[in-house]
Coordinates of C-alpha atoms and ligand atoms in Angstrom, one line a residue:
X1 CA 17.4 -29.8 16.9
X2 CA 15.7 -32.3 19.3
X3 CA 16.4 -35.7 20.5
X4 CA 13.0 -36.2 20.5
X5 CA 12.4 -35.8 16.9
X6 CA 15.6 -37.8 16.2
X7 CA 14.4 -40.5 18.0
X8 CA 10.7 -40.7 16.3
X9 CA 12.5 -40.2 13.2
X10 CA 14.6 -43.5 13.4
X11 CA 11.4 -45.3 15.0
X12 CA 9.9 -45.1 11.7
X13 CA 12.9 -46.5 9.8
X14 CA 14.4 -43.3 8.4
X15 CA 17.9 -42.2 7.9
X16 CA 19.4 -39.7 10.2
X17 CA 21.4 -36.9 8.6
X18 CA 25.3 -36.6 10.0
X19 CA 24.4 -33.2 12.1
X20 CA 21.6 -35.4 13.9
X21 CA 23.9 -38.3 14.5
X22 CA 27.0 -35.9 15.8
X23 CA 24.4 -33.8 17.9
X24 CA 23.0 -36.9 19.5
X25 CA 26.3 -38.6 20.4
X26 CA 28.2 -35.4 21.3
X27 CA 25.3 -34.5 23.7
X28 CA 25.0 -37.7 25.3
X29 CA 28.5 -37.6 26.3
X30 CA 27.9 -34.1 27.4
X31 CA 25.1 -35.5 29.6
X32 CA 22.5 -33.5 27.5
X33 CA 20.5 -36.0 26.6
X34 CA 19.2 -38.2 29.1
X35 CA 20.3 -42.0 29.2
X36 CA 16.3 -43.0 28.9
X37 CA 16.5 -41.2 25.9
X38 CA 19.6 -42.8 24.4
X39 CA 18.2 -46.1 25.7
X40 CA 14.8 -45.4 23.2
X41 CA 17.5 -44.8 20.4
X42 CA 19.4 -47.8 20.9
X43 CA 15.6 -49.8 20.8
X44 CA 15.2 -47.8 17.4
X45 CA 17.9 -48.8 15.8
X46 CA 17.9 -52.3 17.0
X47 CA 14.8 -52.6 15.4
X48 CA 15.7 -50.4 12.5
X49 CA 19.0 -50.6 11.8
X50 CA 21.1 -48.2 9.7
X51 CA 22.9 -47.7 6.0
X52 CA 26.5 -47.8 5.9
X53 CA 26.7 -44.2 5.8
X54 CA 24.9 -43.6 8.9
X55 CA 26.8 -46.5 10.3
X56 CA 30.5 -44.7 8.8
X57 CA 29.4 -41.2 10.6
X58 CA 27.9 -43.2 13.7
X59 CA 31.0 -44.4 14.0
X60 CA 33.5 -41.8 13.6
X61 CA 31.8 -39.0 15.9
X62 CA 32.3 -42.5 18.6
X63 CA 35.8 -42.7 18.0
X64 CA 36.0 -38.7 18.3
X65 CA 34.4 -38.6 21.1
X66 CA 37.6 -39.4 23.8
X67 CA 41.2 -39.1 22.9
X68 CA 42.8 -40.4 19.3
X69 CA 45.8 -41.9 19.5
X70 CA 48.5 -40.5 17.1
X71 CA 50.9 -43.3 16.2
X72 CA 53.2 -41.2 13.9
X73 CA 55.8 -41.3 16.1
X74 CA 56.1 -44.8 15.3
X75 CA 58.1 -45.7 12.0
X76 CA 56.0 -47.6 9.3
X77 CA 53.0 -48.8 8.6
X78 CA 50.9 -49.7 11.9
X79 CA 48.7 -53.1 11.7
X80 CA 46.5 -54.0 14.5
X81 CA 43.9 -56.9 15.4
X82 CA 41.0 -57.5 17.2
X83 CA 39.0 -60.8 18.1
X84 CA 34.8 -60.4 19.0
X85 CA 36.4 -62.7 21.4
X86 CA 36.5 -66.4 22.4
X87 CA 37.1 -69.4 25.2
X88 CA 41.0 -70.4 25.0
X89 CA 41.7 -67.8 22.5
X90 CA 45.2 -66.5 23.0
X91 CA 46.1 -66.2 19.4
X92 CA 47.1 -62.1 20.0
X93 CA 49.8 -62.8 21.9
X94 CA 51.2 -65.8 19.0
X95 CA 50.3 -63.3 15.8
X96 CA 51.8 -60.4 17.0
X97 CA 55.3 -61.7 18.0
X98 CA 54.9 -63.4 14.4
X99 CA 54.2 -60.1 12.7
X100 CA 56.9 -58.3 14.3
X101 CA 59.7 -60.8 13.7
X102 CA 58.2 -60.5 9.9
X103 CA 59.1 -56.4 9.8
X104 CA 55.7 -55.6 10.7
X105 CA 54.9 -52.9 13.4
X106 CA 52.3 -53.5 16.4
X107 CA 50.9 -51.3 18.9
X108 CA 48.5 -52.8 20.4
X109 CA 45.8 -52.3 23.1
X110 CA 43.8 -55.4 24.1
X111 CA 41.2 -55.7 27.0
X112 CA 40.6 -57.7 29.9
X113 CA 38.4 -60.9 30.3
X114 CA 34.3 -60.7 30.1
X115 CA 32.0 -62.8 31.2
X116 CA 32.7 -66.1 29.6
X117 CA 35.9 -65.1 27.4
X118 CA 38.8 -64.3 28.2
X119 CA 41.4 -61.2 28.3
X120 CA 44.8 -60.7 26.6
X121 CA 46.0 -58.5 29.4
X122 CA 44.7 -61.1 32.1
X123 CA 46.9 -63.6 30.1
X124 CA 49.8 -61.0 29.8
X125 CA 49.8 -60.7 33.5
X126 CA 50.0 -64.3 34.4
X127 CA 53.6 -63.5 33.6
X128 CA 55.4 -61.9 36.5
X129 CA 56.4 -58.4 36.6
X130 CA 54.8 -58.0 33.1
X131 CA 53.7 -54.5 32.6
X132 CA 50.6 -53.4 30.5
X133 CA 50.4 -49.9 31.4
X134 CA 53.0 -48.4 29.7
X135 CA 53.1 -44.7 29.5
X136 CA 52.7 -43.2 25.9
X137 CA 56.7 -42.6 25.4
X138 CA 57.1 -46.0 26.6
X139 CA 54.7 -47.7 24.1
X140 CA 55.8 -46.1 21.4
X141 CA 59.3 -47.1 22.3
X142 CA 59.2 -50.6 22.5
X143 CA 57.4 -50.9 19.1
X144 CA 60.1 -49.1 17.8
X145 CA 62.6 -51.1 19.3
X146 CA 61.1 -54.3 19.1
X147 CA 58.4 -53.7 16.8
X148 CA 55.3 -54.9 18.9
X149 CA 53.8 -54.0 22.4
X150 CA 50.7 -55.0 23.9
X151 CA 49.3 -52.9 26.6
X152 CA 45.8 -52.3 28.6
X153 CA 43.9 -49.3 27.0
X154 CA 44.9 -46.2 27.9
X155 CA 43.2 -42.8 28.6
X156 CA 39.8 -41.6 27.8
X157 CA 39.1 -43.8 24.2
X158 CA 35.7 -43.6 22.7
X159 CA 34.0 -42.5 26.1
X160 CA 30.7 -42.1 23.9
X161 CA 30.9 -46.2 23.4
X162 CA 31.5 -46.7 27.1
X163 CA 28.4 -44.6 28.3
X164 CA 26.6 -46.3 25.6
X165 CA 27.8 -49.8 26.0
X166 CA 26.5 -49.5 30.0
X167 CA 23.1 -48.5 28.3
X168 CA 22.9 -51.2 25.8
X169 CA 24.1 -53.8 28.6
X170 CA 20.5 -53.3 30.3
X171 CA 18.4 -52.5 27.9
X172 CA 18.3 -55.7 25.8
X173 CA 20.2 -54.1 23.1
X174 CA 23.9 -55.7 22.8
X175 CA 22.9 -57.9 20.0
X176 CA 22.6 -55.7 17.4
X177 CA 25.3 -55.7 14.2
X178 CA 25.2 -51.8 13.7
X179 CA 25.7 -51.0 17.7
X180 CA 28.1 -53.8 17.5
X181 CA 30.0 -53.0 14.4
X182 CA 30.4 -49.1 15.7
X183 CA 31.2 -50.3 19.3
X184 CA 34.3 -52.0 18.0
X185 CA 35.7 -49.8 15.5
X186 CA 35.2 -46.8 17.6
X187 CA 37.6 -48.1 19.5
X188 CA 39.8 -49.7 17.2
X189 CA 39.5 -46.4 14.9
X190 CA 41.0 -44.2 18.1
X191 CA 43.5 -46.8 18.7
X192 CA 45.3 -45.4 15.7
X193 CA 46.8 -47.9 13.4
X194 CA 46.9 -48.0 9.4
X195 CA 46.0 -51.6 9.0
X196 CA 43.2 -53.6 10.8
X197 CA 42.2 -57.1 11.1
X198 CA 39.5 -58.4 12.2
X199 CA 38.9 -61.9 13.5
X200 CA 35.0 -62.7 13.9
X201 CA 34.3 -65.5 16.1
X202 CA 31.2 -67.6 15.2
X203 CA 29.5 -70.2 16.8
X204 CA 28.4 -71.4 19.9
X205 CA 31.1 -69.1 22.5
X206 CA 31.1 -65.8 20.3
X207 CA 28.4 -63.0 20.2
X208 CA 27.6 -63.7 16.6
X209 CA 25.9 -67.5 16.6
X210 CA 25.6 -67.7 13.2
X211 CA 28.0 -67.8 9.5
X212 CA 25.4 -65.2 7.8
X213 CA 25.4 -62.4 11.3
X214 CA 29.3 -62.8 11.3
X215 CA 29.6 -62.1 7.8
X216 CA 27.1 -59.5 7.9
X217 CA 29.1 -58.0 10.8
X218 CA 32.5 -58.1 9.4
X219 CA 31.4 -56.3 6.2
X220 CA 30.4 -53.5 8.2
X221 CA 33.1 -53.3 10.3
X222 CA 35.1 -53.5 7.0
X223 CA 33.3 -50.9 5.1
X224 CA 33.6 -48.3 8.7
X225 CA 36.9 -48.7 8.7
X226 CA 37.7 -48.7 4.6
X227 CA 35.8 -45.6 5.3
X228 CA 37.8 -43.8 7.7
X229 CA 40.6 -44.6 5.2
X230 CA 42.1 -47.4 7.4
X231 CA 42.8 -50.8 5.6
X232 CA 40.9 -53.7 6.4
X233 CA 40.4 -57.7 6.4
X234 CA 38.5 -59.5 8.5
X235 CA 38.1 -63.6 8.4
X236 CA 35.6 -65.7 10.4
X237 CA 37.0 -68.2 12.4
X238 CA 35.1 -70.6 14.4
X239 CA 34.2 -70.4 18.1
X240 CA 32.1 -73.5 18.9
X241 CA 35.0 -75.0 19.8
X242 CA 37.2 -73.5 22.6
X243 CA 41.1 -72.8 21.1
X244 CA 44.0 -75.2 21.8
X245 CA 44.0 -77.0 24.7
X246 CA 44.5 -75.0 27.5
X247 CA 42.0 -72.2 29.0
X248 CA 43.1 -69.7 31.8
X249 CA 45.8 -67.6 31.9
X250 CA 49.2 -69.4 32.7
X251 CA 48.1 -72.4 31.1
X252 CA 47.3 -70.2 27.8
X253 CA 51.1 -68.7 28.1
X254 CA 52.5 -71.8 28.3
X255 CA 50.3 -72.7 25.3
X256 CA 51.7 -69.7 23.3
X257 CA 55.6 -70.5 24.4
X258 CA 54.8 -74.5 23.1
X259 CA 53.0 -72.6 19.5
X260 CA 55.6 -69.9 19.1
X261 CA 58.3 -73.4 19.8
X262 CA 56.1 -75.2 16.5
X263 CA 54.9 -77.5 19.1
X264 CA 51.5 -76.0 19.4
X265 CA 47.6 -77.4 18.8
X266 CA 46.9 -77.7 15.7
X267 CA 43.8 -75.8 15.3
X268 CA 45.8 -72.9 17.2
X269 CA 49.0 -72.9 14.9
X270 CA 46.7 -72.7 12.0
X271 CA 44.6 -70.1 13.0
X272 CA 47.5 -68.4 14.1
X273 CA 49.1 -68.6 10.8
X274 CA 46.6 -67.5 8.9
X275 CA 45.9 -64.4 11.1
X276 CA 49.5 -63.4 10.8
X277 CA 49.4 -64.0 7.0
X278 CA 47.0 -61.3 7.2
X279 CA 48.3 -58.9 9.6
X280 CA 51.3 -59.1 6.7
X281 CA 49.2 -59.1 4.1
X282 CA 47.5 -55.5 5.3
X283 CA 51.0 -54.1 5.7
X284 CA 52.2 -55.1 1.9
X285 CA 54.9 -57.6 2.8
X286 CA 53.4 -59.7 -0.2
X287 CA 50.7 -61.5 -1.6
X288 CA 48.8 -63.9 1.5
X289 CA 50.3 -66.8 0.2
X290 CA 54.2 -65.4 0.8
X291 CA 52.8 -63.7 4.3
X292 CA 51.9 -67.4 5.2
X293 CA 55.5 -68.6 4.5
X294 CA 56.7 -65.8 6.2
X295 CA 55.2 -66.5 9.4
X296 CA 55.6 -70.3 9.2
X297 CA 59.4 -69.6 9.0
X298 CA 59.3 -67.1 11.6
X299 CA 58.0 -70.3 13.8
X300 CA 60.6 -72.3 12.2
X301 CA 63.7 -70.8 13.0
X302 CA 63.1 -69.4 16.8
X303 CA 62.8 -66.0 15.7
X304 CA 59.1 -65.0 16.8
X305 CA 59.9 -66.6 20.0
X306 CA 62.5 -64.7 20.0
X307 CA 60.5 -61.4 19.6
X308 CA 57.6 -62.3 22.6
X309 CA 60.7 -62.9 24.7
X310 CA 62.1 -59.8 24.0
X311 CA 58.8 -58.0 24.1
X312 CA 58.1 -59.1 27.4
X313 CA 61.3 -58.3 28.7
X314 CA 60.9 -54.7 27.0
X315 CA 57.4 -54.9 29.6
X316 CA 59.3 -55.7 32.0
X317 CA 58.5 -59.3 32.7
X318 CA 60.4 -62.3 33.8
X319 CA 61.2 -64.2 30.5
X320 CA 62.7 -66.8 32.8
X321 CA 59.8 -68.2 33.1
X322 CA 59.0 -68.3 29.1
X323 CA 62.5 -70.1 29.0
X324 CA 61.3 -72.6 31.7
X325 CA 57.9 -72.8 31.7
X326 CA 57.3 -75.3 34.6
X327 CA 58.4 -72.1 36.7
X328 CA 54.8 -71.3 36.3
X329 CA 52.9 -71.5 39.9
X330 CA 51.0 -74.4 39.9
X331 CA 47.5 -74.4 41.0
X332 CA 46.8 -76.7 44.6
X333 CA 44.2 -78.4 43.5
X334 CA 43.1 -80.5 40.9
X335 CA 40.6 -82.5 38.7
X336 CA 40.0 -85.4 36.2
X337 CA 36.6 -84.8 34.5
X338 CA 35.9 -88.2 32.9
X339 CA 33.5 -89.7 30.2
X340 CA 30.5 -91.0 31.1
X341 CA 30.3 -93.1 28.4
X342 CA 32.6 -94.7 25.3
X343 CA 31.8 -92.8 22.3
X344 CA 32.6 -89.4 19.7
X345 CA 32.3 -86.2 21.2
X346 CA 29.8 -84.5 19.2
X347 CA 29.7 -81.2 21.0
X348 CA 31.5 -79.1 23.0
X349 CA 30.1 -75.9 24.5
X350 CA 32.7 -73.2 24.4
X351 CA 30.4 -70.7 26.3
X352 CA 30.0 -73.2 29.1
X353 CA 33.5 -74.4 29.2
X354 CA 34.7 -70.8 29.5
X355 CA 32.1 -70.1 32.5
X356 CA 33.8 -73.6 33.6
X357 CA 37.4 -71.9 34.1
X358 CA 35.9 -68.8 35.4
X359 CA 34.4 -70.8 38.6
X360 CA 37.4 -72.4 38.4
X361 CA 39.1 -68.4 39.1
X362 CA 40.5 -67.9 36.1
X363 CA 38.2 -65.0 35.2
X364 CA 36.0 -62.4 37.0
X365 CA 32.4 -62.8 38.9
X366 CA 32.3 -59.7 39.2
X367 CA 34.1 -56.3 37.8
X368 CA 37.7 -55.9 39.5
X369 CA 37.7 -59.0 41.1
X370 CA 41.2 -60.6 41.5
X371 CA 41.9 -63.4 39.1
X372 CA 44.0 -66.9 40.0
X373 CA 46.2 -67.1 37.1
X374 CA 46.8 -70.9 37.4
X375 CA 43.4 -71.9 37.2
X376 CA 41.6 -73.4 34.3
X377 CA 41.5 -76.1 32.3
X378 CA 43.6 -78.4 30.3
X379 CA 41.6 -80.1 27.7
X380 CA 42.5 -83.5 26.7
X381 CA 40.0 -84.9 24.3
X382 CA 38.2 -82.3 21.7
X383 CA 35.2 -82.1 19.2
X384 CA 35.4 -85.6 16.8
X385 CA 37.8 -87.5 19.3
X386 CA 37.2 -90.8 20.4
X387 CA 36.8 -92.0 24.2
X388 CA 36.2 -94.6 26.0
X389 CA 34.4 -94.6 29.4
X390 CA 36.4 -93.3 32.6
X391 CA 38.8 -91.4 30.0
X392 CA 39.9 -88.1 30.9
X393 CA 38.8 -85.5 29.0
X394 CA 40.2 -82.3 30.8
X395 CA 41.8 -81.7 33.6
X396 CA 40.3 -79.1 36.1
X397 CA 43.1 -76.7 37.9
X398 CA 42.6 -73.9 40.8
X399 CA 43.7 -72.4 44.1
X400 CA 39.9 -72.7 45.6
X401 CA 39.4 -76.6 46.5
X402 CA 35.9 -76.1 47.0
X403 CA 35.1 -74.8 43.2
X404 CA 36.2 -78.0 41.3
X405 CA 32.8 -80.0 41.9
X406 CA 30.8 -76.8 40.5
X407 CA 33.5 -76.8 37.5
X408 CA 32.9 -80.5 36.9
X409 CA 29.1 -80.1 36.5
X410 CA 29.5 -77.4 33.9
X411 CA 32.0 -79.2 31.9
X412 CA 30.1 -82.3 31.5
X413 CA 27.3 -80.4 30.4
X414 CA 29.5 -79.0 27.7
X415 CA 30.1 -81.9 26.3
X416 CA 27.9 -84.5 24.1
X417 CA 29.1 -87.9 23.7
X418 CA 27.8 -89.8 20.4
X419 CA 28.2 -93.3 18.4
X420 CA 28.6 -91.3 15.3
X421 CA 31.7 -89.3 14.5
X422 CA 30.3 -85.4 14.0
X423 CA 31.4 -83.6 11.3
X424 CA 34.5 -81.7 11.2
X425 CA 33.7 -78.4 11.9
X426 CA 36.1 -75.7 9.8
X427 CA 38.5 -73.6 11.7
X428 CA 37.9 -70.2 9.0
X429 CA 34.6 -70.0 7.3
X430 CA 35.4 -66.5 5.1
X431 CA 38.0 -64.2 4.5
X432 CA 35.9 -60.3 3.3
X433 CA 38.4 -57.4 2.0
X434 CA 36.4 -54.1 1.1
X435 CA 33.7 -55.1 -1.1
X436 CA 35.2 -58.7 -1.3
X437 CA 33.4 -62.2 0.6
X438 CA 35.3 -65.2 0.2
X439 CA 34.0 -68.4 1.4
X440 CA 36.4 -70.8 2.2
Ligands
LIG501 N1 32.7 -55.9 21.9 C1 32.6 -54.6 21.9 O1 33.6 -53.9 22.2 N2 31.4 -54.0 21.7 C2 30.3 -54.8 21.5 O2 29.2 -54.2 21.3 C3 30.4 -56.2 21.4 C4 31.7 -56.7 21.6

């Protein structure tokens, strides 16, 4: 077998067999096969796609190619989550609690921010002492215990989608729904659990811009998965909007202490809800309509707050602070970004509001770079709100004075101010089950 004949063979829109797909990932990773060849495969199949079966095996020899995780050792059925991520979107750290004080089991790995969005574990850390790098024994522990626990990603997990993530990242090839679709769920896939559920972002601050890509997207992530005989859902939720109000990391834990209280956003308590409904849902603890009651009552009488606390006591961190949230360190300096004019706002830019609080320090220039957990932004007036001129409509925080005109530039650009109230923009566009699209 050659890579050279593999590649010509998908540059003229043919399908590979599996023995050309496993030899090409398994000796990339080896380093037999050179990264300006993987890079004229990647072009290929940007421009060619591939089937579902390609897509299935694709997949799988990915997720093979690192360590599995083996959750067995944890009682029940497993369900995890993952967002194509968003600006202000915390809802992981709501929806698991949730599921947990529901009977559901979570053991779950979540990542740190990129470029515009941010990072579970970022958030996770704004907590004092919190720890999310558990050891094996120690993860599998708390779940047991407690029945959730959110930790960074551990050990050597689809190294064939690292290597070939760095590739795509310069080669003009991120933006494709097959390399997408088998980036995620190699992952996910090694991760281990029986249940997944995916949360596609669409709109103007997710990778997919557009309903029909983030429908197309989920199906396949759906059908991989179904494949490798995990159970799936995903649902599309919007992301032209940023999530709640608050974006950076304290300001997003306090936001999940007021959600988990029932005094949350609303667009965040519904999402929430609706996730969890279907975390539950993929676990058989009824139909989605009794998995919704479920985890509204689980708000209603304290007892998923009571499970985050616990959980991140079980990680070690201070749940005074969860207790008391204006124990929080506060960031020095602040900012009033105000309308311009009186009027609707008609738009507002997640991607730029997100690249907002990163200036701000609540995310990373550059990779490793230390992150100011009480910066960001706390947005007062959202998408269809009225204003009048001089209103506030966020407040900028941070620990670097000399950030918050920068921050003020980008925000105003994010946002449109119009005579005419804009249409209101759904929070869930589609629910897809294995062969299944349901527009909602
Ligand atoms: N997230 C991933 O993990 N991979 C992609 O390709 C895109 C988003």
């Amino acid at each position: 077998m050659r890579i050279f004949d593999i590649i010509t063979k998908k540059k003229h829109g043919n399908v590979l067999t599996d023995a050309e797909i496993e030899y090409m990932i398994n000796k990339f990773v080896g380093g037999e096969i050179a990264d300006y060849q993987m890079a004229a495969m990647l072009m290929a199949i940007w421009f060619e796609g591939m089937n579902d079966h390609e897509l299935s095996v694709l997949t799988q020899v990915m997720a093979k190619s690192g360590d599995t995780i083996d959750l067995s050792a944890i009682q029940g059925k497993k369900v995890d989550k993952h967002s194509t991520g968003g600006v202000g979107d915390k809802t992981t750290l709501v929806i698991v609690p949730i599921v947990a004080a529901c009977g559901g089991k979570v053991a779950k790995m979540s990542g740190r921010g990129l470029g515009h969005t941010g990072g579970t574990i970022d958030k996770m850390e704004a907590i004092p002492g919190m720890r999310t790098a558990l050891t094996q024994k120690e993860f599998f522990a708390v779940v047991n215990k407690i029945g959730a626990a959110v930790i960074g990603q551990t050990g050597n997990l689809a190294p064939a989608d690292k290597k070939i993530y760095a590739l795509r990242d310069v080669t003009a090839t991120v933006d494709s729904i097959p390399l997408i679709a088998s980036s995620i769920m190699s992952k996910k896939l090694a991760a281990g659990s029986d249940c997944i559920l995916l949360d596609v972002k669409t709109g103007s601050g997710a990778f997919m811009k557009t309903l029909d890509d983030s429908i197309e997207l989920a199906q396949k992530m759906v059908a991989i998965g179904e494949h490798a005989g995990r159970k799936m859902a995903a649902v599309i939720t919007d992301m032209d909007v940023p999530l709640g109000h608050a974006v950076g990391n304290s300001l997003e834990i306090i936001e999940v202490i007021d959600t988990l209280r029932g005094n949350g956003p609303e667009d965040l308590t519904e999402i929430c809800l609706q996730l969890a409904a279907n975390m539950l849902y993929l676990v058989d603890k009824g139909s989605l309509a009794e998995c919704r009651i479920m985890a509204e009552k689980s708000i209603a009488d304290g007892s998923a707050l009571e499970k985050f606390i616990e959980m991140v006591a079980a990680q070690g961190g201070d749940t005074s602070v969860l207790k008391n949230t204006d124990k929080f360190a506060k960031a020095p300096y602040s900012k009033e970004v105000l309308a311009d004019k009186t009027g609707y706002i008609t738009k507002m830019d997640a991607e730029k509001c997100g690249v907002a609080s990163v200036v701000l320090g609540a995310g990373r220039e550059i990779k490793d770079a230390p992150i100011d957990f009480s910066a960001g932004i706390i947005i007062k007036k959202k998408y269809g709100q009225y204003v009048r001129k001089e209103e506030s409509l966020a407040t900028l925080y941070t620990s670097q004075k000399n950030t918050l005109e920068q921050a003020e530039n980008m925000y105003e650009e994010a946002i449109q101010i119009g005579n005419e109230k804009p249409p209101a923009i759904p929070l869930i566009f589609a629910r897809i089950e294995k062969d299944k699209v349901e527009k909602l």
